[in-house]
Short mmCIF file of C-alpha atoms and ligand atoms in Angstrom, two decimals:
data_model
loop_
_atom_site.label_atom_id
_atom_site.label_comp_id
_atom_site.label_asym_id
_atom_site.label_seq_id
_atom_site.Cartn_x
_atom_site.Cartn_y
_atom_site.Cartn_z
CA MET A 253 31.21 2.71 31.57
CA LEU A 254 30.46 -0.42 29.50
CA MET A 255 32.64 -0.84 26.44
CA VAL A 256 32.04 -3.65 23.99
CA ASP A 257 34.40 -3.92 21.05
CA ASN A 258 34.30 -6.15 17.99
CA LEU A 259 32.27 -8.82 19.74
CA VAL A 260 31.77 -12.01 17.73
CA LYS A 261 29.90 -15.09 18.88
CA THR A 262 29.09 -18.16 16.81
CA PHE A 263 27.18 -21.30 17.78
CA ASN A 264 27.18 -24.78 16.34
CA SER A 265 24.16 -24.79 14.12
CA GLY A 266 21.47 -27.27 15.00
CA ARG A 267 22.46 -27.58 18.62
CA ARG A 268 19.06 -26.38 19.63
CA GLY A 269 17.46 -28.32 16.81
CA ARG A 270 15.93 -25.11 15.49
CA ALA A 271 15.76 -24.21 11.82
CA LYS A 272 18.47 -21.70 11.01
CA LYS A 273 18.27 -18.88 8.55
CA ALA A 274 20.55 -19.59 5.60
CA ASP A 275 22.25 -16.19 5.84
CA GLY A 276 23.14 -16.67 9.51
CA ALA A 277 24.82 -20.02 8.98
CA GLN A 278 28.55 -20.19 8.29
CA GLY A 279 30.04 -23.55 7.57
CA GLY A 280 27.78 -25.32 10.07
CA ARG A 281 27.96 -22.42 12.51
CA VAL A 282 25.47 -19.69 13.30
CA LEU A 283 26.88 -16.19 13.44
CA ALA A 284 24.74 -14.94 16.33
CA VAL A 285 26.72 -11.75 17.02
CA ASN A 286 28.67 -10.38 14.09
CA ASP A 287 31.38 -7.94 15.14
CA ILE A 288 29.48 -5.40 17.21
CA SER A 289 30.83 -2.49 19.25
CA PHE A 290 28.99 -0.09 21.54
CA ARG A 291 29.44 2.16 24.57
CA VAL A 292 27.07 2.66 27.48
CA LYS A 293 27.54 5.79 29.57
CA GLU A 294 27.28 6.00 33.34
CA GLY A 295 23.66 6.29 34.50
CA GLU A 296 22.26 5.54 31.08
CA LEU A 297 19.56 3.11 30.02
CA PHE A 298 20.84 1.62 26.79
CA THR A 299 18.55 -0.63 24.77
CA LEU A 300 19.34 -3.32 22.26
CA LEU A 301 16.27 -3.43 20.03
CA GLY A 302 15.62 -5.85 17.20
CA PRO A 303 13.49 -8.72 15.94
CA SER A 304 13.68 -12.19 17.41
CA GLY A 305 16.91 -14.02 16.54
CA CYS A 306 18.99 -10.91 15.78
CA GLY A 307 21.49 -11.62 18.59
CA LYS A 308 20.28 -9.46 21.49
CA THR A 309 20.28 -12.19 24.14
CA THR A 310 23.62 -13.56 22.99
CA THR A 311 25.15 -10.06 23.31
CA LEU A 312 23.72 -9.60 26.79
CA ARG A 313 24.78 -13.08 27.93
CA SER A 314 28.28 -12.37 26.65
CA VAL A 315 28.44 -9.24 28.82
CA ALA A 316 27.10 -11.27 31.75
CA GLY A 317 29.75 -13.94 31.26
CA LEU A 318 27.20 -16.66 30.45
CA GLU A 319 28.48 -17.06 26.91
CA SER A 320 32.09 -17.24 25.91
CA PRO A 321 32.55 -15.02 22.82
CA ASP A 322 34.80 -16.05 19.93
CA ARG A 323 36.40 -12.64 19.67
CA GLY A 324 36.30 -9.10 21.01
CA SER A 325 36.55 -7.35 24.33
CA ILE A 326 34.18 -6.28 27.10
CA SER A 327 34.97 -3.96 29.97
CA VAL A 328 32.93 -2.34 32.74
CA GLY A 329 34.16 0.78 34.51
CA GLY A 330 37.67 0.22 33.16
CA ASN A 331 37.87 -3.42 34.31
CA VAL A 332 38.40 -5.85 31.49
CA LEU A 333 35.91 -8.73 31.81
CA PHE A 334 36.64 -10.38 28.52
CA ALA A 335 39.41 -9.97 25.96
CA ASP A 336 40.25 -12.79 23.59
CA ASP A 337 43.68 -11.38 22.73
CA GLN A 338 44.67 -11.15 26.41
CA ARG A 339 42.98 -14.44 27.26
CA ILE A 340 40.87 -12.73 29.90
CA ASN A 341 37.46 -14.21 30.72
CA VAL A 342 36.19 -13.28 34.19
CA PRO A 343 33.62 -15.85 35.40
CA ALA A 344 30.01 -14.64 35.60
CA ASN A 345 29.81 -14.75 39.40
CA ARG A 346 32.83 -12.43 39.70
CA ARG A 347 31.58 -9.83 37.25
CA LYS A 348 29.27 -8.30 39.88
CA LEU A 349 26.52 -7.45 37.43
CA GLY A 350 22.79 -7.47 38.15
CA MET A 351 20.66 -9.59 35.87
CA VAL A 352 16.94 -9.86 35.26
CA PHE A 353 15.68 -12.20 32.59
CA GLN A 354 12.35 -12.92 31.01
CA SER A 355 11.93 -16.06 33.08
CA TYR A 356 12.85 -14.40 36.32
CA ALA A 357 13.04 -17.60 38.35
CA ILE A 358 12.54 -16.29 41.83
CA TRP A 359 13.04 -18.90 44.52
CA PRO A 360 9.55 -20.22 45.36
CA HIS A 361 10.43 -21.90 48.66
CA MET A 362 11.71 -18.65 50.16
CA THR A 363 9.95 -15.55 51.43
CA VAL A 364 10.21 -12.25 49.62
CA TYR A 365 12.75 -11.07 52.19
CA LYS A 366 14.86 -14.19 51.86
CA ASN A 367 14.84 -14.01 48.07
CA VAL A 368 16.48 -10.62 48.32
CA SER A 369 18.86 -11.32 51.20
CA PHE A 370 20.07 -14.66 49.83
CA PRO A 371 22.59 -13.29 47.31
CA LEU A 372 24.22 -11.31 50.15
CA GLU A 373 24.25 -14.29 52.51
CA VAL A 374 26.00 -16.57 50.06
CA ALA A 375 28.72 -14.03 49.25
CA SER A 376 32.22 -15.25 50.05
CA ARG A 377 33.36 -14.68 53.65
CA LYS A 378 35.70 -11.95 52.49
CA GLU A 379 32.93 -9.99 50.82
CA ARG A 380 30.08 -10.68 53.20
CA LEU A 381 28.51 -7.64 54.83
CA PRO A 382 28.01 -7.39 58.60
CA LYS A 383 24.51 -8.65 59.62
CA GLN A 384 23.13 -5.21 60.41
CA GLU A 385 24.27 -3.72 57.14
CA MET A 386 22.81 -6.66 55.26
CA LYS A 387 19.43 -6.02 56.91
CA GLU A 388 19.53 -2.34 56.04
CA ARG A 389 20.48 -3.09 52.47
CA VAL A 390 17.58 -5.54 52.01
CA ALA A 391 15.12 -3.16 53.68
CA GLN A 392 16.19 -0.36 51.39
CA VAL A 393 15.84 -2.41 48.24
CA LEU A 394 12.41 -3.72 49.32
CA GLU A 395 11.42 -0.13 49.96
CA VAL A 396 12.36 1.21 46.52
CA THR A 397 10.73 -1.73 44.76
CA GLN A 398 7.57 -1.26 46.89
CA LEU A 399 7.71 -4.76 48.32
CA ALA A 400 8.42 -3.91 51.98
CA HIS A 401 4.88 -4.78 53.09
CA LEU A 402 5.22 -8.22 51.50
CA ALA A 403 8.57 -9.12 53.08
CA ASP A 404 7.26 -12.18 54.96
CA ARG A 405 5.11 -13.54 52.20
CA PRO A 406 6.18 -16.71 50.36
CA ALA A 407 7.44 -15.65 46.95
CA THR A 408 4.85 -17.82 45.20
CA ASN A 409 1.97 -15.76 46.62
CA LEU A 410 2.79 -12.74 44.51
CA SER A 411 1.17 -11.26 41.43
CA GLY A 412 3.09 -11.19 38.15
CA GLY A 413 4.11 -7.57 38.62
CA GLN A 414 5.25 -8.21 42.19
CA GLN A 415 7.32 -11.22 41.09
CA GLN A 416 8.93 -9.04 38.45
CA ARG A 417 9.75 -6.37 41.05
CA LEU A 418 11.18 -9.08 43.29
CA ALA A 419 13.48 -10.31 40.53
CA PHE A 420 14.58 -6.71 40.11
CA ALA A 421 15.11 -6.25 43.86
CA ARG A 422 17.24 -9.38 44.03
CA ALA A 423 19.41 -8.16 41.17
CA LEU A 424 19.75 -4.73 42.80
CA VAL A 425 20.74 -5.76 46.29
CA GLY A 426 24.39 -6.37 45.45
CA ARG A 427 24.62 -2.79 44.10
CA PRO A 428 25.81 -3.87 40.69
CA ALA A 429 27.79 -1.44 38.57
CA LEU A 430 25.67 -2.52 35.63
CA MET A 431 22.18 -4.01 35.31
CA LEU A 432 21.39 -6.38 32.45
CA LEU A 433 17.72 -6.81 31.59
CA ASP A 434 16.53 -9.26 28.95
CA GLU A 435 12.88 -8.72 27.96
CA PRO A 436 11.98 -8.47 31.65
CA LEU A 437 8.40 -7.36 30.97
CA SER A 438 7.42 -9.70 28.19
CA ASN A 439 5.66 -12.22 30.45
CA LEU A 440 3.30 -9.60 31.80
CA ASP A 441 -0.05 -8.63 30.33
CA ALA A 442 -0.25 -5.39 28.31
CA LYS A 443 -1.58 -3.18 31.08
CA LEU A 444 0.88 -4.34 33.71
CA ARG A 445 3.71 -4.11 31.21
CA GLU A 446 2.96 -0.45 30.70
CA SER A 447 2.87 0.40 34.39
CA MET A 448 6.05 -1.63 35.04
CA ARG A 449 7.70 0.30 32.26
CA TYR A 450 7.19 3.54 34.18
CA GLU A 451 8.24 1.83 37.37
CA LEU A 452 11.50 0.66 35.83
CA LYS A 453 12.18 4.09 34.45
CA ARG A 454 11.60 5.62 37.87
CA LEU A 455 13.95 3.15 39.58
CA GLN A 456 16.55 3.66 36.91
CA ARG A 457 16.46 7.43 37.43
CA GLU A 458 16.22 7.41 41.20
CA LEU A 459 19.06 4.95 41.69
CA GLY A 460 21.18 6.30 38.85
CA LEU A 461 21.56 2.78 37.47
CA THR A 462 23.51 2.02 34.35
CA SER A 463 21.53 -0.57 32.41
CA VAL A 464 21.52 -2.56 29.22
CA TYR A 465 17.97 -3.44 28.29
CA VAL A 466 16.98 -5.95 25.63
CA THR A 467 13.62 -5.92 23.88
CA HIS A 468 11.94 -6.61 20.53
CA ASP A 469 9.19 -4.11 21.37
CA GLN A 470 9.87 -0.76 19.70
CA THR A 471 7.37 1.16 21.81
CA GLU A 472 9.00 -0.12 24.98
CA ALA A 473 12.44 0.81 23.66
CA LEU A 474 11.37 4.31 22.66
CA ALA A 475 9.55 4.89 25.94
CA LEU A 476 12.30 3.68 28.26
CA SER A 477 15.68 4.36 26.76
CA ASN A 478 18.25 7.10 26.75
CA THR A 479 19.94 5.41 23.82
CA VAL A 480 18.67 2.75 21.45
CA ALA A 481 20.84 0.43 19.34
CA VAL A 482 18.86 -1.29 16.61
CA MET A 483 20.12 -4.77 15.74
CA CYS A 484 19.56 -6.81 12.61
CA ASP A 485 21.17 -10.18 11.82
CA GLY A 486 23.88 -9.97 14.48
CA LYS A 487 24.85 -6.38 13.67
CA ILE A 488 24.04 -2.98 15.16
CA VAL A 489 22.59 -0.94 12.30
CA GLN A 490 21.86 2.36 14.09
CA VAL A 491 22.55 3.89 17.50
CA GLY A 492 20.81 7.04 18.70
CA ARG A 493 18.38 8.76 21.01
CA PRO A 494 14.85 7.35 20.66
CA ARG A 495 13.77 10.48 18.82
CA GLU A 496 16.61 10.23 16.32
CA ILE A 497 15.88 6.59 15.67
CA TYR A 498 12.22 7.34 15.12
CA GLU A 499 12.56 10.55 13.16
CA ARG A 500 15.79 9.88 11.31
CA PRO A 501 16.14 6.16 10.61
CA ASN A 502 19.32 5.59 8.60
CA CYS A 503 18.06 2.65 6.56
CA HIS A 504 14.93 0.91 5.38
CA PHE A 505 15.18 -1.78 8.04
CA VAL A 506 15.16 0.71 10.93
CA ALA A 507 12.38 2.84 9.46
CA ASP A 508 10.30 -0.25 8.86
CA PHE A 509 10.98 -1.84 12.22
CA ILE A 510 10.28 1.25 14.34
CA GLY A 511 6.56 1.69 14.10
CA THR A 512 4.46 1.58 10.98
CA SER A 513 5.55 3.83 8.17
CA ASN A 514 4.64 4.59 4.57
CA PHE A 515 7.52 4.08 2.18
CA VAL A 516 7.45 5.91 -1.11
CA SER A 517 10.30 5.72 -3.58
CA GLY A 518 11.17 8.61 -5.85
CA THR A 519 13.75 10.50 -7.83
CA VAL A 520 15.31 13.79 -6.77
CA GLY A 521 14.44 16.75 -9.01
CA GLU A 522 14.91 20.50 -8.53
CA SER A 523 16.14 21.94 -5.22
CA ARG A 524 15.46 25.22 -3.42
CA HIS A 525 17.11 26.39 -0.16
CA GLY A 526 17.94 22.87 1.05
CA GLU A 527 14.55 21.55 0.03
CA TYR A 528 14.17 19.06 -2.78
CA ARG A 529 11.31 18.15 -5.03
CA VAL A 530 11.05 14.38 -5.23
CA GLU A 531 9.06 12.89 -8.09
CA THR A 532 7.02 9.94 -6.89
CA GLN A 533 4.27 7.74 -8.27
CA MET A 534 1.69 9.66 -6.27
CA GLY A 535 2.95 13.09 -7.34
CA PRO A 536 5.73 15.56 -6.47
CA ILE A 537 6.71 15.77 -2.80
CA TRP A 538 8.92 18.45 -1.28
CA VAL A 539 11.32 17.23 1.38
CA SER A 540 14.12 18.78 3.37
CA SER A 541 17.43 17.06 3.74
CA SER A 542 20.51 17.94 5.76
CA ILE A 543 22.68 15.95 3.38
CA ASP A 544 23.05 16.99 -0.25
CA LEU A 545 20.94 14.99 -2.66
CA ALA A 546 22.09 14.68 -6.25
CA VAL A 547 19.62 15.42 -9.05
CA ASP A 548 18.22 12.19 -10.48
CA SER A 549 19.36 10.10 -7.50
CA ASN A 550 16.91 7.59 -6.02
CA VAL A 551 15.52 8.05 -2.54
CA LEU A 552 13.07 6.35 -0.25
CA LEU A 553 10.71 8.58 1.70
CA SER A 554 9.45 7.38 5.06
CA ILE A 555 6.19 9.03 6.07
CA ARG A 556 4.57 8.21 9.39
CA PRO A 557 0.80 7.64 9.31
CA GLU A 558 0.27 10.32 11.99
CA HIS A 559 1.92 12.90 9.72
CA VAL A 560 -0.54 12.36 6.90
CA SER A 561 -3.40 14.80 7.36
CA LEU A 562 -6.71 14.60 5.54
CA SER A 563 -8.99 17.28 4.20
CA ARG A 564 -12.19 17.07 2.14
CA GLU A 565 -11.44 20.38 0.42
CA SER A 566 -8.32 21.44 -1.38
CA GLN A 567 -6.18 23.81 0.70
CA PRO A 568 -4.70 26.13 -1.93
CA ASP A 569 -1.54 27.13 -0.01
CA GLU A 570 -0.67 23.69 1.27
CA THR A 571 2.64 22.16 0.11
CA ASN A 572 2.64 18.44 -0.57
CA GLN A 573 -1.08 18.26 -1.07
CA LEU A 574 -2.07 15.21 -3.05
CA LEU A 575 -5.28 13.55 -4.05
CA GLY A 576 -6.34 10.08 -3.00
CA LYS A 577 -9.30 7.87 -2.33
CA VAL A 578 -10.18 6.22 0.99
CA THR A 579 -10.20 2.45 0.52
CA ASN A 580 -10.41 1.36 4.12
CA ARG A 581 -10.96 2.69 7.60
CA ALA A 582 -10.22 1.16 11.01
CA PHE A 583 -11.28 2.52 14.38
CA LEU A 584 -8.54 1.89 16.95
CA GLY A 585 -10.02 3.51 20.04
CA ASP A 586 -7.78 6.52 20.49
CA SER A 587 -7.25 6.95 16.74
CA VAL A 588 -8.72 6.16 13.32
CA ASP A 589 -6.61 4.74 10.52
CA HIS A 590 -7.51 5.39 6.90
CA ILE A 591 -5.93 3.58 4.01
CA LEU A 592 -5.74 5.76 0.94
CA ASP A 593 -5.12 4.90 -2.64
CA ALA A 594 -2.91 7.57 -4.20
CA ARG A 595 -2.42 6.79 -7.88
CA GLY A 596 -1.93 3.13 -7.12
CA LEU A 597 0.14 3.57 -3.92
CA SER A 598 -1.34 2.56 -0.61
CA ILE A 599 -0.87 5.23 2.08
CA ARG A 600 -1.81 4.84 5.71
CA ASN A 601 -3.11 7.79 7.70
CA ARG A 602 -3.66 7.97 11.45
CA SER A 603 -6.15 10.58 12.61
CA ASN A 604 -7.91 11.83 15.64
CA PRO A 605 -11.12 9.77 16.07
CA LYS A 606 -13.16 12.93 15.39
CA ILE A 607 -12.08 12.64 11.77
CA SER A 608 -13.66 9.66 10.12
CA ILE A 609 -14.09 9.49 6.36
CA GLU A 610 -16.12 6.82 4.64
CA PRO A 611 -14.45 4.40 2.22
CA GLY A 612 -14.93 5.44 -1.41
CA ALA A 613 -14.55 9.17 -0.69
CA GLU A 614 -12.10 11.27 -2.66
CA ILE A 615 -9.81 13.08 -0.27
CA TYR A 616 -6.93 15.54 -0.21
CA PHE A 617 -4.01 14.57 1.96
CA SER A 618 -0.81 16.35 2.82
CA VAL A 619 2.47 15.79 4.63
CA PRO A 620 4.59 18.55 6.20
CA VAL A 621 7.97 18.92 4.46
CA ASP A 622 9.96 18.56 7.69
CA LYS A 623 8.23 15.34 8.77
CA ILE A 624 9.39 13.28 5.82
CA VAL A 625 12.45 11.11 6.34
CA VAL A 626 14.64 10.82 3.26
CA ILE A 627 16.69 7.65 2.92
CA PRO A 628 19.20 7.89 0.03
CA LEU A 629 19.22 4.66 -1.96
CA ASP A 630 22.20 5.21 -4.26
CA SER A 631 25.00 5.70 -1.72
N1 ADP B 726 22.89 -21.99 22.38
C1 ADP B 726 22.67 -21.80 21.08
N2 ADP B 726 22.94 -22.73 20.16
C2 ADP B 726 22.74 -22.54 18.84
N3 ADP B 726 22.25 -21.40 18.33
C3 ADP B 726 21.95 -20.40 19.19
C4 ADP B 726 22.13 -20.54 20.60
N4 ADP B 726 21.76 -19.39 21.20
C5 ADP B 726 21.34 -18.57 20.21
N5 ADP B 726 21.46 -19.18 19.00
C6 ADP B 726 21.14 -18.59 17.68
O1 ADP B 726 21.78 -17.33 17.59
C7 ADP B 726 20.94 -16.36 16.97
C8 ADP B 726 20.71 -15.19 17.91
O2 ADP B 726 19.93 -15.63 19.01
P1 ADP B 726 19.54 -14.70 20.25
O3 ADP B 726 20.76 -14.00 20.73
O4 ADP B 726 18.82 -15.54 21.22
O5 ADP B 726 18.57 -13.66 19.55
P2 ADP B 726 17.49 -12.67 20.20
O6 ADP B 726 17.71 -12.58 21.66
O7 ADP B 726 17.72 -11.36 19.48
O8 ADP B 726 16.15 -13.23 19.84
C9 ADP B 726 19.68 -17.11 16.58
O9 ADP B 726 19.81 -17.53 15.25
C10 ADP B 726 19.68 -18.27 17.53
O10 ADP B 726 18.96 -19.35 17.02
MG1 MG B 727 16.33 -13.02 23.23
#
């Protein structure tokens, strides 16, 4: 559906007067997008996830036609929108894509209805719909975005969530082949953001929209997406289903960025039926790995806090049971975090609030073999 190949975009450094990271600058230019390629399937919600400044917005704006890339190609549904080698660069207003940005800039002097109908009214004579059809189209979009009852209200008299839905409705009304969403929920407070997240997912599913979604919020990305592409310094470092990204990060950056994790380095020792004993500072840990690990090679283990379980007594049959000491405890409402000291390593645990162990206590902790992510360091 959407194909992006070898996209490169540089900017003159300093144009915005912002400090630039030394590694992003190239002879007075900032390499904002550094040769990225990705595919988005029909009906899919595809997310570009990464920290601020990694090139998400620039990628999205290049697809939209709001930035002119240095190199690469972009096509939607087989139509080439940009190709440097063919000198094709379709202007933004002819790409027929829906866009919703963080600052959604609805038109304040118009009613809700008018905000949505306007893009249809200003279409070229050739493309303009008959009046009746236009009305039906607007009514339908207001219906799915649950704004129908507010049609006559001035757009300024709307709550944050309603304004966000309106921006979405306006982008939808032209029935775009592809929706582009750049941090559309980041101006909303936490509670509203969460409910809008479900709302967006519902609309996406119901309307079978193909979307590219940009966010720096890993929870949002995991909750919303069919596919997540994690970006770092202008590059895509991993693409996968949310579960894959979370459970099988392919590098330290991804594991670190997606949620909080414990990282423990170690050396591979003996192996048994695809399981390996890794020697670490806190003791031996058995892990399973689908790729072969060489004896004596160095690995990084990523262990999620929620996979560390605590027990006051030793459980004789438990694999990966280690001894530690609680140094800190934090109550987080729906969970309790304990920080353990395990032979000098700091390990974070996340428990059910029923389990609460006082700092200073000696404690056994364990991690299931299949929950540990192994990141080879030598390859
Ligand atoms: N118009 C511009 N002029 C100069 N530098 C820019 C411009 N737009 C973006 N950049 C730089 O490109 C890099 C990527 O920015 P951006 O795509 O906005 O990242 P993100 O959306 O992931 O936060 C950053 O270093 C940013 O400062
Ligand atoms: Mg951005």
